[in-house]
mmCIF file of C-alpha atoms in Angstrom:
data_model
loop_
_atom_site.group_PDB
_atom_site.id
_atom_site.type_symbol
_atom_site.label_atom_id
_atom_site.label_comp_id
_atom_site.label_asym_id
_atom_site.label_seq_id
_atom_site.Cartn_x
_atom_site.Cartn_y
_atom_site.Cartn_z
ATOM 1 C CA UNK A 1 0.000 0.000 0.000
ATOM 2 C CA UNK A 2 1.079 3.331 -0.526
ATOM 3 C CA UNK A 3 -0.083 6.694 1.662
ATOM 4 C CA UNK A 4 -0.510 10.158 0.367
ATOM 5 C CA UNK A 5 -1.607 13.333 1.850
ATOM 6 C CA UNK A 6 -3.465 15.313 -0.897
ATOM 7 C CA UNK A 7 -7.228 16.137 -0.561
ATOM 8 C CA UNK A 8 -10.376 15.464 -2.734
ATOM 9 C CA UNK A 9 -10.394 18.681 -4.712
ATOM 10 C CA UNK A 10 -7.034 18.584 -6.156
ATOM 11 C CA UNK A 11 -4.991 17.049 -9.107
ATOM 12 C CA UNK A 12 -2.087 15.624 -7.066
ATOM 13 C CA UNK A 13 -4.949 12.975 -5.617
ATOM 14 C CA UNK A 14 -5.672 11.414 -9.317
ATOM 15 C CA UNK A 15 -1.989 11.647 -10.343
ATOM 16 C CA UNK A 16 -0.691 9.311 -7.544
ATOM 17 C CA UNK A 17 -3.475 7.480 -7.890
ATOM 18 C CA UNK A 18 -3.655 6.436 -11.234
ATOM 19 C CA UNK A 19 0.144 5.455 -11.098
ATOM 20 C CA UNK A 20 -0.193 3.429 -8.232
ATOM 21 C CA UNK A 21 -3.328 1.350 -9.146
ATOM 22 C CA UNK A 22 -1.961 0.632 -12.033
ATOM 23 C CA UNK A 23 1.034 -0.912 -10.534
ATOM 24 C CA UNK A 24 -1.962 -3.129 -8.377
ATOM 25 C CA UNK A 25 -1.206 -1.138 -5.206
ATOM 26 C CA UNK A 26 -3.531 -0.140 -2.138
ATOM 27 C CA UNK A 27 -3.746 3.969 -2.205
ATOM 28 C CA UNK A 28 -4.012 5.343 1.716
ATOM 29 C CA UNK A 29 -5.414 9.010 1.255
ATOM 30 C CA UNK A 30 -6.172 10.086 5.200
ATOM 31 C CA UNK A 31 -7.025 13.135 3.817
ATOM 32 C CA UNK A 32 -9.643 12.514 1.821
ATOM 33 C CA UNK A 33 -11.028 10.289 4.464
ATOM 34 C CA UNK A 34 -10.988 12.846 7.299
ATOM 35 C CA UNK A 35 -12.469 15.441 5.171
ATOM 36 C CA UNK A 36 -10.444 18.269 6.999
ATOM 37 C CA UNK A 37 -10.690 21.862 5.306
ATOM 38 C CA UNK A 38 -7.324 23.685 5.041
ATOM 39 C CA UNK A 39 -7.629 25.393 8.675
ATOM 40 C CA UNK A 40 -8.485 21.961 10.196
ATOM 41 C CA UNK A 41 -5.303 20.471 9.201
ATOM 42 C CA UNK A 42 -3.302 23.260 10.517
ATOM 43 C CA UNK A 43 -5.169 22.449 13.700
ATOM 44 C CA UNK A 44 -4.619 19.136 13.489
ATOM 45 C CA UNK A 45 -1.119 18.901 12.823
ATOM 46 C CA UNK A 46 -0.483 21.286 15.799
ATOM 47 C CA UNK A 47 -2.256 18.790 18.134
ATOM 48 C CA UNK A 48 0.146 16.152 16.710
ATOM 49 C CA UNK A 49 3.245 18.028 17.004
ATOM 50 C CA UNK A 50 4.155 18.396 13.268
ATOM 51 C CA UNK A 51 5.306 21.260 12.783
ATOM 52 C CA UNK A 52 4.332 22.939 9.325
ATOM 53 C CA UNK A 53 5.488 26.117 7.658
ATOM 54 C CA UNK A 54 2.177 27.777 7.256
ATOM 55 C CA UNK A 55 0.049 29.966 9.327
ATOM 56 C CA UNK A 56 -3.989 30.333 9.503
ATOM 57 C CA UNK A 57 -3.504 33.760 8.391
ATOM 58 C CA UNK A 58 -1.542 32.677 5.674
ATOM 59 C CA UNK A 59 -2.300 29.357 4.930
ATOM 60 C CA UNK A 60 -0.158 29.456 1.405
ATOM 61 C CA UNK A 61 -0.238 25.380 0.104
ATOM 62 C CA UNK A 62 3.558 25.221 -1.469
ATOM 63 C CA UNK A 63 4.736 22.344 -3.459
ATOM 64 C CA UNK A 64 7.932 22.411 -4.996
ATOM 65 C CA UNK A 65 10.389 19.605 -7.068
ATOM 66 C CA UNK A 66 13.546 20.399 -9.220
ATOM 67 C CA UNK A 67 11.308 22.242 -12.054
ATOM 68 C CA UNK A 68 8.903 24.456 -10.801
ATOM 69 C CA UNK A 69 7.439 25.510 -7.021
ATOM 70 C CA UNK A 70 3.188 25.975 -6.985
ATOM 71 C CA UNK A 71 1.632 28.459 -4.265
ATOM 72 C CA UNK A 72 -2.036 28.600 -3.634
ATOM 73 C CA UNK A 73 -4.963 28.821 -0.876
ATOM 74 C CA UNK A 74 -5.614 31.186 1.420
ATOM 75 C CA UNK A 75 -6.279 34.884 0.290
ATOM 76 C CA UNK A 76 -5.000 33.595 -2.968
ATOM 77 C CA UNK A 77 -8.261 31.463 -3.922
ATOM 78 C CA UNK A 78 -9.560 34.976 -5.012
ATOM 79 C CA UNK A 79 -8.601 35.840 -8.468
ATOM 80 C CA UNK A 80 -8.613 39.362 -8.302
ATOM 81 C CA UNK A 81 -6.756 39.705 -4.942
ATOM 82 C CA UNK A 82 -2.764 40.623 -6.112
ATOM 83 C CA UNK A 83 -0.341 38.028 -5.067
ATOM 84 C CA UNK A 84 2.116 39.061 -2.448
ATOM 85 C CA UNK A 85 5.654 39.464 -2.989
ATOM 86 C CA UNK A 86 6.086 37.085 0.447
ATOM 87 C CA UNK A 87 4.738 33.929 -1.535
ATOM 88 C CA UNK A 88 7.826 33.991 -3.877
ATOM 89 C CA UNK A 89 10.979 32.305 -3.149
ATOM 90 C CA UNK A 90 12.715 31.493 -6.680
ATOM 91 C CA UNK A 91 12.040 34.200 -8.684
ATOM 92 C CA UNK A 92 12.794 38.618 -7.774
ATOM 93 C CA UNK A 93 10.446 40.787 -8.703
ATOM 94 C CA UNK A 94 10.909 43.155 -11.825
ATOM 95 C CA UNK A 95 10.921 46.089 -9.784
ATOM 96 C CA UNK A 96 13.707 44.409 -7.298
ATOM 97 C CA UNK A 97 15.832 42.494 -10.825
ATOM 98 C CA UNK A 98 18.985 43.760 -11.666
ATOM 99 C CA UNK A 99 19.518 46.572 -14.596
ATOM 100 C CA UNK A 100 21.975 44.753 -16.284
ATOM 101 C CA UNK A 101 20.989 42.054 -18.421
ATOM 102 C CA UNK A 102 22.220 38.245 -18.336
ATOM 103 C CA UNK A 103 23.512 37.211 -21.637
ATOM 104 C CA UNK A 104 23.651 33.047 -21.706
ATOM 105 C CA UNK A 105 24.507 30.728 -24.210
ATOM 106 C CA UNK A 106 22.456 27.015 -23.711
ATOM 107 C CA UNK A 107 23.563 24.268 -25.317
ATOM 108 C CA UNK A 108 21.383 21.446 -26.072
ATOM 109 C CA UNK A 109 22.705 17.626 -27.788
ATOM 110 C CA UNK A 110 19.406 15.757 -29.094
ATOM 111 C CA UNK A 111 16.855 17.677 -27.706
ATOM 112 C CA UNK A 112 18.750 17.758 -23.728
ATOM 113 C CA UNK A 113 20.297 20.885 -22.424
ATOM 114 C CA UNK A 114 23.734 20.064 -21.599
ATOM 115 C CA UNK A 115 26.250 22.842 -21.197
ATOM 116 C CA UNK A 116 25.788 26.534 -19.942
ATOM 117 C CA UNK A 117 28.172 29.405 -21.431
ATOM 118 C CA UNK A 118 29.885 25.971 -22.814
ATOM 119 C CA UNK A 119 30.005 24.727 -19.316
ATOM 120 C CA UNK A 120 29.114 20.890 -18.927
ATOM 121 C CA UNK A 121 26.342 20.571 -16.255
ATOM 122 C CA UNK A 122 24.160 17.163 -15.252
ATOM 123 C CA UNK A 123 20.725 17.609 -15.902
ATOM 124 C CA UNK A 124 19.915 17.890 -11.935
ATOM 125 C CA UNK A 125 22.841 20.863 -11.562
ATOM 126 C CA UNK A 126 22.058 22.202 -14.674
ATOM 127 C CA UNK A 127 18.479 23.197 -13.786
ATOM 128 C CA UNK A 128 19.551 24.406 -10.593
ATOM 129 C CA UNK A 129 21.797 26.564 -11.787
ATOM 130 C CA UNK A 130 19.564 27.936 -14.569
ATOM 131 C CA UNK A 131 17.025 28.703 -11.771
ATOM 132 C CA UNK A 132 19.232 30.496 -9.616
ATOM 133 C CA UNK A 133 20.421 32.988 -12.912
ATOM 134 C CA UNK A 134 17.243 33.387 -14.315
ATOM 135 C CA UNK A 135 15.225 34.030 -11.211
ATOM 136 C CA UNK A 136 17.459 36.430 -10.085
ATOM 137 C CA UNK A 137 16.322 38.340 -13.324
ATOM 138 C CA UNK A 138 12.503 37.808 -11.899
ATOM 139 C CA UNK A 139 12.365 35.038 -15.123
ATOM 140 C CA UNK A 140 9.752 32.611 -14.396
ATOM 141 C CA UNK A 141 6.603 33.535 -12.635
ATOM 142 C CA UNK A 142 2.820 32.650 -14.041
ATOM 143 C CA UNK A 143 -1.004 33.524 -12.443
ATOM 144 C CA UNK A 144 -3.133 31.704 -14.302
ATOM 145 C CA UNK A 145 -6.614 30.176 -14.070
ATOM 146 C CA UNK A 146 -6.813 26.310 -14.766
ATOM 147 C CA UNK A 147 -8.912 23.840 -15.229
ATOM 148 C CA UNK A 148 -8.371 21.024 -13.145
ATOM 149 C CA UNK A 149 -9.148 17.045 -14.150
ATOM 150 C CA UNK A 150 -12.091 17.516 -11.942
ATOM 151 C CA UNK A 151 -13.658 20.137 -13.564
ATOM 152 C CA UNK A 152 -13.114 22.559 -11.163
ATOM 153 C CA UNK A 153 -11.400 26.114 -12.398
ATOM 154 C CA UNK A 154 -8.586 27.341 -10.057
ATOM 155 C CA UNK A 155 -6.265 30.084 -9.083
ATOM 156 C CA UNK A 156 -2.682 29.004 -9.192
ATOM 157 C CA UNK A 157 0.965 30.843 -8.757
ATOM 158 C CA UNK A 158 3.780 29.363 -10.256
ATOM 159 C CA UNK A 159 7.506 29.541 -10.351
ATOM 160 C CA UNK A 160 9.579 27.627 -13.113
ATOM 161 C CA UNK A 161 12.777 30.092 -14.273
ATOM 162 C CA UNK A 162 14.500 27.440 -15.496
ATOM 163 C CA UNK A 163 11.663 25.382 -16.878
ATOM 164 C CA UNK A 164 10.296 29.005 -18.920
ATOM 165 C CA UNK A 165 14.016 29.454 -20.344
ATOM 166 C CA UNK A 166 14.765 26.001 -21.531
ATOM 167 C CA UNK A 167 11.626 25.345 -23.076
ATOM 168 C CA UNK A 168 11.832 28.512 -24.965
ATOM 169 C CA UNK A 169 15.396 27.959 -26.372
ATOM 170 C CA UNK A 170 14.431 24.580 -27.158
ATOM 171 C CA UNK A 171 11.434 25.231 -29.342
ATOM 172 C CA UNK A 172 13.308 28.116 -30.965
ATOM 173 C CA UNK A 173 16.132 25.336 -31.988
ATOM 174 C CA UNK A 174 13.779 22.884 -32.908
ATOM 175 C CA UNK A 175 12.112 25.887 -35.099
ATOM 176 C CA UNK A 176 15.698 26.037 -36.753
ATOM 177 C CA UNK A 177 16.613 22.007 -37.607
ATOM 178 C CA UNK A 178 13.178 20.479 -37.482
ATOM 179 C CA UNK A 179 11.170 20.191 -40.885
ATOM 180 C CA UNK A 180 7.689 22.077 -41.171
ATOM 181 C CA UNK A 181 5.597 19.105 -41.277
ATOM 182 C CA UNK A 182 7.425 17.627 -38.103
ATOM 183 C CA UNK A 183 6.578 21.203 -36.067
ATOM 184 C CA UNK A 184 2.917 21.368 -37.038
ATOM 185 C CA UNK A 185 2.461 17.872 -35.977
ATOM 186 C CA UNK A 186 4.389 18.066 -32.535
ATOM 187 C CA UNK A 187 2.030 20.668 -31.701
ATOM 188 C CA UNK A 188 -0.053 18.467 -31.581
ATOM 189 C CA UNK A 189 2.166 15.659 -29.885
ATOM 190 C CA UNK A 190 3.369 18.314 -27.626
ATOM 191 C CA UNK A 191 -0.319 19.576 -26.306
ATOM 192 C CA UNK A 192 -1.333 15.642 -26.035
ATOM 193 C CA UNK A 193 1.501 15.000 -24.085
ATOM 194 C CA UNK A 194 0.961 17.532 -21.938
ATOM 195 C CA UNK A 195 -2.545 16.785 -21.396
ATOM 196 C CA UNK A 196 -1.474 12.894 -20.253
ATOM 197 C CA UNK A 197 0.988 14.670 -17.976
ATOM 198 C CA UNK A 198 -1.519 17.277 -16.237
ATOM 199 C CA UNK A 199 -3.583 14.272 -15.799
ATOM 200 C CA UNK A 200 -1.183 11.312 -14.425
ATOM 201 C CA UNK A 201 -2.027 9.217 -17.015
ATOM 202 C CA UNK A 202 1.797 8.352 -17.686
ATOM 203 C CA UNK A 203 0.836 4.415 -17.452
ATOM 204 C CA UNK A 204 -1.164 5.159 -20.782
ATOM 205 C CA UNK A 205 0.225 3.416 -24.149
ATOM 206 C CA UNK A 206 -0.317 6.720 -25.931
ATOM 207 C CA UNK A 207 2.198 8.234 -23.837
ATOM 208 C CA UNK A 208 4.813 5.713 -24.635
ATOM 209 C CA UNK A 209 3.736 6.356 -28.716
ATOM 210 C CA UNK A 210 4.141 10.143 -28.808
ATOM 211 C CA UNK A 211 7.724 9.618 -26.717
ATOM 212 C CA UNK A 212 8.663 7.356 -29.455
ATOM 213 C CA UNK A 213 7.668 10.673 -32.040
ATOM 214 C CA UNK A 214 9.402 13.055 -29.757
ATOM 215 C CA UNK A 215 12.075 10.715 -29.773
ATOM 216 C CA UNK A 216 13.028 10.195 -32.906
ATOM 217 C CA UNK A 217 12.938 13.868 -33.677
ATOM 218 C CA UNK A 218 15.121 15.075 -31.158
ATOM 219 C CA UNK A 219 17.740 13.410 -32.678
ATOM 220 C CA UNK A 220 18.559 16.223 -34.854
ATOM 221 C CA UNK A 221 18.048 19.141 -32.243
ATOM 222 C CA UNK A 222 21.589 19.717 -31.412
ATOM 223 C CA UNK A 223 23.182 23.636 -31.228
ATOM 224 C CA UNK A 224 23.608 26.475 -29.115
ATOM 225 C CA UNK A 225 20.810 28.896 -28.201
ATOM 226 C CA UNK A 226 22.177 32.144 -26.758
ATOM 227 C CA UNK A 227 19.030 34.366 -24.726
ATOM 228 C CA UNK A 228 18.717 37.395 -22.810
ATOM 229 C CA UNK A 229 17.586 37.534 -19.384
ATOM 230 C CA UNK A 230 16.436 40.923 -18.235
ATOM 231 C CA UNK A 231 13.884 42.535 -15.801
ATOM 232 C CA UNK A 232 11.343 39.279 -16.121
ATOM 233 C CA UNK A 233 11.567 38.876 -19.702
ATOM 234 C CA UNK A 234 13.681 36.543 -21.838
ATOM 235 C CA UNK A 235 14.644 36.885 -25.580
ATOM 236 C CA UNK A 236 16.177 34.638 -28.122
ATOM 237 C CA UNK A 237 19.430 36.736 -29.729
ATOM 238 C CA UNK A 238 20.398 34.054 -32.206
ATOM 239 C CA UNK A 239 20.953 30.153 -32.565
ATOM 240 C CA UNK A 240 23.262 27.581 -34.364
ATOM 241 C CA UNK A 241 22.996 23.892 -35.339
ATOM 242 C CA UNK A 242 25.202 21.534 -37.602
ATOM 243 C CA UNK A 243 21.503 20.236 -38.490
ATOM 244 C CA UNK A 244 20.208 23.445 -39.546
ATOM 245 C CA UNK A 245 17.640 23.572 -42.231
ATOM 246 C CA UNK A 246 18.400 27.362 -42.890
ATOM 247 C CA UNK A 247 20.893 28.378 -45.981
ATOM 248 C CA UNK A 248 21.598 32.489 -45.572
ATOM 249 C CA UNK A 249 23.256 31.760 -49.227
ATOM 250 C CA UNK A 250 20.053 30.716 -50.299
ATOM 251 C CA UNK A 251 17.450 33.272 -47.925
ATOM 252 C CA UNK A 252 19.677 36.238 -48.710
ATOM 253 C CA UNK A 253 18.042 38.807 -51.016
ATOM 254 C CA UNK A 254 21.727 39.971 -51.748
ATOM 255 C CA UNK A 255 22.486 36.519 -53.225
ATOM 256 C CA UNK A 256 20.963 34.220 -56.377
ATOM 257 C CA UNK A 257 21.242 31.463 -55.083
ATOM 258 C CA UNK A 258 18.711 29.333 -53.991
ATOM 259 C CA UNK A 259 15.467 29.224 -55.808
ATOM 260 C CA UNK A 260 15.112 29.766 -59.500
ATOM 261 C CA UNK A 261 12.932 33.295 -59.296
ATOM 262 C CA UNK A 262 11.136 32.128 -62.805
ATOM 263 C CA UNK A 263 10.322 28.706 -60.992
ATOM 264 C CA UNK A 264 9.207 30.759 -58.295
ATOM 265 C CA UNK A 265 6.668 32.446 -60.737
ATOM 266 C CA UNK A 266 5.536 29.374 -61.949
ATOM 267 C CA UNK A 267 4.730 28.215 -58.334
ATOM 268 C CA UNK A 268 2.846 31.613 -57.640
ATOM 269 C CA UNK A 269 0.231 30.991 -60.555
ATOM 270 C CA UNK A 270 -1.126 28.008 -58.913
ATOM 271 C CA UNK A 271 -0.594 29.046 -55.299
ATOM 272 C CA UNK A 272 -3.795 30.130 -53.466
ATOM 273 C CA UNK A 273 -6.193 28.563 -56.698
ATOM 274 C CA UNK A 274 -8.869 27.063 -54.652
ATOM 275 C CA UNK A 275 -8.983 30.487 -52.536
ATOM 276 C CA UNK A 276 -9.541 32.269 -56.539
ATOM 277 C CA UNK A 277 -11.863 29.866 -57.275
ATOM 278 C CA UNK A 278 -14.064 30.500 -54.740
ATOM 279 C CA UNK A 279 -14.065 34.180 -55.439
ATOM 280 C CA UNK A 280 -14.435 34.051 -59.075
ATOM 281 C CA UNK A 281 -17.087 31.147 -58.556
ATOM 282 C CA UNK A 282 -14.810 29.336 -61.054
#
């Protein structure tokens, strides 16, 4: 059997869940079963002795991993009240980032960011690291309104600097190396994906098949992605790849190479027919 804490209205509850009956295991959820509202557990744990890091008056529920830190409850649950700056521990605020901006090279080798300013990093360190740099430049911070798996909408504050800078620079090399039938379609891979993610449904053979897509085109997303961090905003200043699908030689409008401008005429007469057609009735 297996024990979590998370309550009924949540989507922590159906994530564990749903990976542990899968894998034929007894789920223990006390606090489901108890039924406690947020001040009642504060209570609670008191009369036990466990000491936890919140307060009635500011009841904030914090959970935090490697890629991103969540705050909500309390005063928060109202969606017009302004978050304070106390609920924020990763990321500065604009007002309090400094004036100079962070210039930073990422480099990525199939698809996985490996090197920083063309330092070698582990994954783990990596991350950390990127945190610490961009959320010092107040990178990283979302309020947003979501729907939960329940159906329920709700207020939630988020902090992910590194996450919000990687996945950035990675799209924008993908954008470079990747073909433009492979990016329309992991669009929709990626939105799928993320769906079976939000939900905990990572037991599901449809998230094995669009790995084995993402996969296989990752392979080719290898280069160097340099950004600007500044004030809570970060910009893409240029990228590189050996893979590359971009020719300057053949883009340039100082050059002739490339395509064959009377082909290109040729093309234009049938481009957009159906869309004349329809006009012309024809």
């Amino acid at each position: 059997a297996v024990a979590h804490g998370c309550t009924g209205k949540g989507n922590d509850q159906l994530r564990f869940d749903a990976v542990f009956r899968a894998m034929g295991l007894e789920v223990i959820a006390p606090m489901r079963e108890l039924k406690f509202v947020r001040s009642e557990e504060i209570e609670y744990a008191k009369e036990k002795g466990i000491d936890v890091p919140v307060k009635k008056d500011t009841p904030w529920s914090i959970d935090e991993n490697l890629w991103s830190r969540s705050i909500e409850g309390g005063r928060l649950e109202d969606p017009s009240f302004i978050p304070p700056e106390e609920i924020f521990a990763w990321t500065k605020s604009t007002e309090d980032a400094p004036d100079t901006p962070h210039l930073l090279k990422i480099t990525f080798r199939e698809g996985v960011p490996v090197a920083l300013d063309g330092k070698l990093l582990d994954g783990t360190e990596l991350i950390r690291k990127l945190n610490e740099i961009a959320g010092e430049h107040g990178v990283g911070r979302t309020d947003i309104i979501e729907d939960r798996v329940l159906g329920l909408k709700a207020r939630e504050n988020y902090e992910h600097p590194a996450a919000t800078v990687l996945i950035k620079a990675h799209r924008d090399l993908e954008q470079l190396v990747l073909t433009r039938n492979e990016l329309r379609f992991k669009e929709v891979v990626d939105a799928r994906w993320s769906e079976l993610v939000y939900q905990g449904l990572l037991l599901d053979p449809l998230y094995d098949d669009l790995n084995a897509f993402i996969d296989s085109t990752q392979k080719r997303v290898s280069g160097e992605v340099t950004v600007k961090l500044y004030k809570g905003s970060m910009q893409i200043l240029g990228r590189s790849s050996e893979f590359a699908l971009y020719r300057e030689d053949w883009v340039s409008f100082d050059s002739g190479g490339g395509i064959d401008p009377m082909a290109a005429d040729g093309f234009s007469k049938f481009h957009g027919l159906q869309a004349r057609m329809c006009r012309t009735g024809r």
